[in-house]
Every structure is written in C-alpha cells, then in structure tokens.
PDB file of C-alpha atoms in Angstrom:
ATOM      1  CA  MET A   1     -54.662   3.590 -22.885  1.00  0.00           C
ATOM      2  CA  LYS A   2     -55.229   2.908 -19.251  1.00  0.00           C
ATOM      3  CA  ASN A   3     -52.937  -0.124 -20.078  1.00  0.00           C
ATOM      4  CA  LEU A   4     -50.040   2.239 -20.981  1.00  0.00           C
ATOM      5  CA  LYS A   5     -50.591   4.630 -17.929  1.00  0.00           C
ATOM      6  CA  LYS A   6     -50.620   1.987 -15.425  1.00  0.00           C
ATOM      7  CA  VAL A   7     -47.271   0.484 -17.199  1.00  0.00           C
ATOM      8  CA  ILE A   8     -45.994   3.934 -17.507  1.00  0.00           C
ATOM      9  CA  LYS A   9     -47.021   4.372 -13.368  1.00  0.00           C
ATOM     10  CA  VAL A  10     -45.044   0.986 -12.629  1.00  0.00           C
ATOM     11  CA  ALA A  11     -42.361   2.051 -14.093  1.00  0.00           C
ATOM     12  CA  LEU A  12     -41.651   5.348 -12.463  1.00  0.00           C
ATOM     13  CA  VAL A  13     -42.177   3.709  -9.197  1.00  0.00           C
ATOM     14  CA  ILE A  14     -39.992   0.570  -9.989  1.00  0.00           C
ATOM     15  CA  SER A  15     -37.341   2.438 -11.735  1.00  0.00           C
ATOM     16  CA  PRO A  16     -35.820   4.207  -8.353  1.00  0.00           C
ATOM     17  CA  ILE A  17     -35.964   0.848  -6.564  1.00  0.00           C
ATOM     18  CA  VAL A  18     -33.874  -0.842  -9.210  1.00  0.00           C
ATOM     19  CA  VAL A  19     -31.355   1.887  -9.456  1.00  0.00           C
ATOM     20  CA  LEU A  20     -31.015   2.371  -5.356  1.00  0.00           C
ATOM     21  CA  ALA A  21     -30.724  -1.413  -5.114  1.00  0.00           C
ATOM     22  CA  SER A  22     -27.943  -1.840  -7.820  1.00  0.00           C
ATOM     23  CA  CYS A  23     -26.077   1.345  -6.326  1.00  0.00           C
ATOM     24  CA  ASN A  24     -26.169  -0.278  -3.084  1.00  0.00           C
ATOM     25  CA  SER A  25     -24.420  -3.324  -3.975  1.00  0.00           C
ATOM     26  CA  ASN A  26     -21.061  -2.729  -3.360  1.00  0.00           C
ATOM     27  CA  LYS A  27     -19.058  -4.811  -6.296  1.00  0.00           C
ATOM     28  CA  ALA A  28     -15.586  -3.192  -5.689  1.00  0.00           C
ATOM     29  CA  LYS A  29     -12.741  -5.130  -6.160  1.00  0.00           C
ATOM     30  CA  TYR A  30     -10.291  -3.601  -3.520  1.00  0.00           C
ATOM     31  CA  GLU A  31     -10.404  -3.363   0.379  1.00  0.00           C
ATOM     32  CA  ASP A  32      -8.996  -0.110   1.964  1.00  0.00           C
ATOM     33  CA  LEU A  33      -6.342  -2.181   4.765  1.00  0.00           C
ATOM     34  CA  ALA A  34      -6.769   0.812   6.686  1.00  0.00           C
ATOM     35  CA  THR A  35     -10.149   1.312   6.981  1.00  0.00           C
ATOM     36  CA  GLY A  36     -11.460  -1.894   5.755  1.00  0.00           C
ATOM     37  CA  GLU A  37     -13.983  -0.293   3.362  1.00  0.00           C
ATOM     38  CA  LYS A  38     -14.302  -1.517  -0.219  1.00  0.00           C
ATOM     39  CA  VAL A  39     -12.752   1.104  -2.814  1.00  0.00           C
ATOM     40  CA  TYR A  40     -12.750   1.120  -6.286  1.00  0.00           C
ATOM     41  CA  ILE A  41      -8.728   2.421  -6.906  1.00  0.00           C
ATOM     42  CA  ILE A  42      -7.524   4.609  -9.699  1.00  0.00           C
ATOM     43  CA  LYS A  43      -3.989   5.702 -10.389  1.00  0.00           C
ATOM     44  CA  ASP A  44      -3.446   9.374  -9.390  1.00  0.00           C
ATOM     45  CA  SER A  45      -2.043  10.834 -12.704  1.00  0.00           C
ATOM     46  CA  GLN A  46       0.594  13.071 -11.104  1.00  0.00           C
ATOM     47  CA  THR A  47       1.898  10.972  -7.993  1.00  0.00           C
ATOM     48  CA  GLY A  48       0.989   7.488  -9.067  1.00  0.00           C
ATOM     49  CA  MET A  49      -0.463   6.731  -5.986  1.00  0.00           C
ATOM     50  CA  ALA A  50      -3.265   4.629  -5.455  1.00  0.00           C
ATOM     51  CA  MET A  51      -6.457   6.436  -4.751  1.00  0.00           C
ATOM     52  CA  ASP A  52     -10.064   5.842  -3.548  1.00  0.00           C
ATOM     53  CA  SER A  53     -12.316   7.217  -6.774  1.00  0.00           C
ATOM     54  CA  ILE A  54     -14.974   7.903  -4.819  1.00  0.00           C
ATOM     55  CA  SER A  55     -13.489   9.775  -1.895  1.00  0.00           C
ATOM     56  CA  GLN A  56     -10.070  10.827  -3.666  1.00  0.00           C
ATOM     57  CA  LYS A  57      -8.035   9.993  -0.915  1.00  0.00           C
ATOM     58  CA  PRO A  58      -4.736   8.283  -1.345  1.00  0.00           C
ATOM     59  CA  VAL A  59      -4.904   4.538  -0.275  1.00  0.00           C
ATOM     60  CA  MET A  60      -1.170   3.418   1.238  1.00  0.00           C
ATOM     61  CA  PHE A  61      -2.131  -0.287   1.374  1.00  0.00           C
ATOM     62  CA  TYR A  62      -5.127  -2.263  -0.171  1.00  0.00           C
ATOM     63  CA  VAL A  63      -6.120  -5.950  -0.829  1.00  0.00           C
ATOM     64  CA  ASP A  64      -7.279  -7.109  -3.918  1.00  0.00           C
ATOM     65  CA  LEU A  65     -10.702  -9.126  -3.097  1.00  0.00           C
ATOM     66  CA  ASP A  66     -10.058 -11.767  -5.987  1.00  0.00           C
ATOM     67  CA  THR A  67      -6.354 -12.880  -5.436  1.00  0.00           C
ATOM     68  CA  LYS A  68      -6.530 -11.945  -1.599  1.00  0.00           C
ATOM     69  CA  ASP A  69      -3.120 -10.059  -2.327  1.00  0.00           C
ATOM     70  CA  THR A  70      -2.252  -7.121  -0.267  1.00  0.00           C
ATOM     71  CA  ILE A  71      -0.901  -4.355  -2.582  1.00  0.00           C
ATOM     72  CA  ASN A  72       1.271  -1.183  -1.863  1.00  0.00           C
ATOM     73  CA  GLY A  73      -0.288   1.853  -2.808  1.00  0.00           C
ATOM     74  CA  LYS A  74       2.667   3.992  -3.690  1.00  0.00           C
ATOM     75  CA  THR A  75       4.096   1.171  -5.909  1.00  0.00           C
ATOM     76  CA  GLY A  76       1.826  -1.178  -6.832  1.00  0.00           C
ATOM     77  CA  GLU A  77       3.840  -4.056  -5.585  1.00  0.00           C
ATOM     78  CA  VAL A  78       2.482  -7.048  -4.044  1.00  0.00           C
ATOM     79  CA  VAL A  79       3.357  -6.687  -0.293  1.00  0.00           C
ATOM     80  CA  ASN A  80       2.058 -10.043   1.137  1.00  0.00           C
ATOM     81  CA  ASN A  81       3.822 -10.867   4.480  1.00  0.00           C
ATOM     82  CA  LYS A  82       5.778  -7.684   4.405  1.00  0.00           C
ATOM     83  CA  ILE A  83       3.976  -5.292   6.245  1.00  0.00           C
ATOM     84  CA  VAL A  84       3.113  -4.900   9.824  1.00  0.00           C
ATOM     85  CA  LYS A  85       0.969  -2.741  12.103  1.00  0.00           C
ATOM     86  CA  ASP A  86       2.412  -0.310  14.297  1.00  0.00           C
ATOM     87  CA  ALA A  87       1.320   0.686  17.700  1.00  0.00           C
ATOM     88  CA  GLU A  88      -1.364   2.949  16.333  1.00  0.00           C
ATOM     89  CA  GLY A  89      -2.928   0.674  14.491  1.00  0.00           C
ATOM     90  CA  LYS A  90      -1.547   1.817  10.918  1.00  0.00           C
ATOM     91  CA  TYR A  91       0.192  -0.459   8.453  1.00  0.00           C
ATOM     92  CA  GLU A  92       3.478   0.141   7.379  1.00  0.00           C
ATOM     93  CA  MET A  93       6.411  -1.804   5.094  1.00  0.00           C
ATOM     94  CA  ALA A  94       8.358  -4.239   7.664  1.00  0.00           C
ATOM     95  CA  LYS A  95      11.946  -3.539   7.853  1.00  0.00           C
ATOM     96  CA  SER A  96      14.063  -6.172   6.248  1.00  0.00           C
ATOM     97  CA  ASP A  97      17.154  -8.108   8.558  1.00  0.00           C
ATOM     98  CA  LEU A  98      19.561  -5.524   6.921  1.00  0.00           C
ATOM     99  CA  GLU A  99      17.577  -2.020   7.704  1.00  0.00           C
ATOM    100  CA  GLN A 100      17.017  -3.485  11.428  1.00  0.00           C
ATOM    101  CA  GLN A 101      20.741  -4.270  11.598  1.00  0.00           C
ATOM    102  CA  ILE A 102      21.729  -0.342  10.127  1.00  0.00           C
ATOM    103  CA  ASP A 103      18.910   1.440  12.801  1.00  0.00           C
ATOM    104  CA  ASN A 104      20.749  -0.484  15.509  1.00  0.00           C
ATOM    105  CA  MET A 105      23.975   0.405  14.307  1.00  0.00           C
ATOM    106  CA  LYS A 106      22.541   3.855  13.737  1.00  0.00           C
ATOM    107  CA  SER A 107      22.144   4.158  17.623  1.00  0.00           C
ATOM    108  CA  GLU A 108      25.680   3.351  18.384  1.00  0.00           C
ATOM    109  CA  ASP A 109      28.478   6.273  18.766  1.00  0.00           C
ATOM    110  CA  ASP A 110      30.704   6.447  15.822  1.00  0.00           C
ATOM    111  CA  VAL A 111      29.238   5.140  13.291  1.00  0.00           C
ATOM    112  CA  LYS A 112      28.827   6.631   9.760  1.00  0.00           C
ATOM    113  CA  ILE A 113      26.273   5.340   7.066  1.00  0.00           C
ATOM    114  CA  LYS A 114      26.048   6.298   3.352  1.00  0.00           C
ATOM    115  CA  VAL A 115      23.408   5.452   1.441  1.00  0.00           C
ATOM    116  CA  GLU A 116      23.618   6.075  -2.335  1.00  0.00           C
ATOM    117  CA  ASN A 117      21.142   6.598  -5.059  1.00  0.00           C
ATOM    118  CA  ASP A 118      21.378   3.065  -6.660  1.00  0.00           C
ATOM    119  CA  GLY A 119      20.479   1.476  -3.420  1.00  0.00           C
ATOM    120  CA  ASP A 120      23.891   0.567  -2.166  1.00  0.00           C
ATOM    121  CA  TYR A 121      25.574   1.152   1.596  1.00  0.00           C
ATOM    122  CA  LYS A 122      28.782   1.999   3.378  1.00  0.00           C
ATOM    123  CA  ILE A 123      29.126   1.520   7.059  1.00  0.00           C
ATOM    124  CA  LYS A 124      31.931   2.532   9.134  1.00  0.00           C
ATOM    125  CA  THR A 125      32.463   2.095  12.746  1.00  0.00           C
ATOM    126  CA  ASP A 126      35.573   2.284  14.712  1.00  0.00           C
ATOM    127  CA  ASP A 127      37.287  -1.427  13.689  1.00  0.00           C
ATOM    128  CA  LYS A 128      35.059  -2.344  10.576  1.00  0.00           C
ATOM    129  CA  LYS A 129      33.642  -1.350   6.939  1.00  0.00           C
ATOM    130  CA  ILE A 130      30.848  -2.732   5.757  1.00  0.00           C
ATOM    131  CA  LYS A 131      29.892  -2.311   1.785  1.00  0.00           C
ATOM    132  CA  ILE A 132      26.851  -3.281   0.469  1.00  0.00           C
ATOM    133  CA  GLU A 133      26.586  -3.700  -3.500  1.00  0.00           C
ATOM    134  CA  ASP A 134      23.987  -4.887  -5.501  1.00  0.00           C
ATOM    135  CA  GLY A 135      23.296  -7.367  -2.845  1.00  0.00           C
ATOM    136  CA  LYS A 136      26.991  -8.438  -2.168  1.00  0.00           C
ATOM    137  CA  VAL A 137      28.085  -7.824   1.473  1.00  0.00           C
ATOM    138  CA  LYS A 138      31.793  -7.255   1.919  1.00  0.00           C
ATOM    139  CA  ILE A 139      33.545  -6.790   5.243  1.00  0.00           C
ATOM    140  CA  LYS A 140      36.867  -5.124   6.411  1.00  0.00           C
ATOM    141  CA  THR A 141      37.887  -5.299   9.934  1.00  0.00           C
ATOM    142  CA  ASP A 142      40.834  -3.594  11.436  1.00  0.00           C
ATOM    143  CA  ASN A 143      42.478  -6.291  12.863  1.00  0.00           C
TER     144      ASN A 143
END
C-alpha cells in the first residue's frame, strides 16, 4: 500500500512537468513572416484567409518550415521571390514589370487605363493604344 501511495505521489508531481514540457516544445510547421513567430495555420471558413489558430489573427505571408516556401495567406500560392519588404517593414507582393509600367503611365497626363474583370488591360495615351489580352500585347500607334 505504501508503494502505491509513493507511485501516486510521484505521478502527481511528474504529470504537470511532462504536460508543461510538451506544451513548450513548439512543433509548429509555419512561421509568420511579419512577426517571426511560429504559428499553426488554419483557413478561415468565410474568407479563405490563413489564420493563426491560437491568436485567431490573419496571416498575410508565412513560411513552411519543412519546404522553406513562402506562402501568400490570401491565396495559398507559393510566392518565393515575389514579395518585397516596404519602408515600414511590412511585406507585400512585388509588382510585375507590366504593373510598374502601368503605374508609371498613370502618373502621366491624358492616360486612360481600363482593367477588365478577366484581367485584360486597355491603355490609351495621346499617341498609342495598348491592349493586353490573355498575356498577348497589341500596340497601335497613331503614326
């Protein structure tokens, strides 16, 4: 009977230690790129956005620690080498060359840009029209 009491006492003392040790070993598979913290990612059922399962906060970009891939939290797309860190230290998708050219054109006077639902672009300037459909570029000049 004394042995049983000793075993129970030892079990009661060791159990919390084992539980705490197992809770502290963070075996998370992902790391939030913005915070550097290890996170458990779940998908928000309404928005489809990646969420930290513990804090319930959205995760814009995260790193899969097994594959070392960077993943967009909105789309689930692997975005290795497609993101940049802005002056405030926040990560965002890098603009493609085409998007950069369009932004530059927007700053010019008399430029009209139309983006259609299917992703096609129509750009009109004083002397040319640019049409981008299904990745194909057509340029018409007034000359």
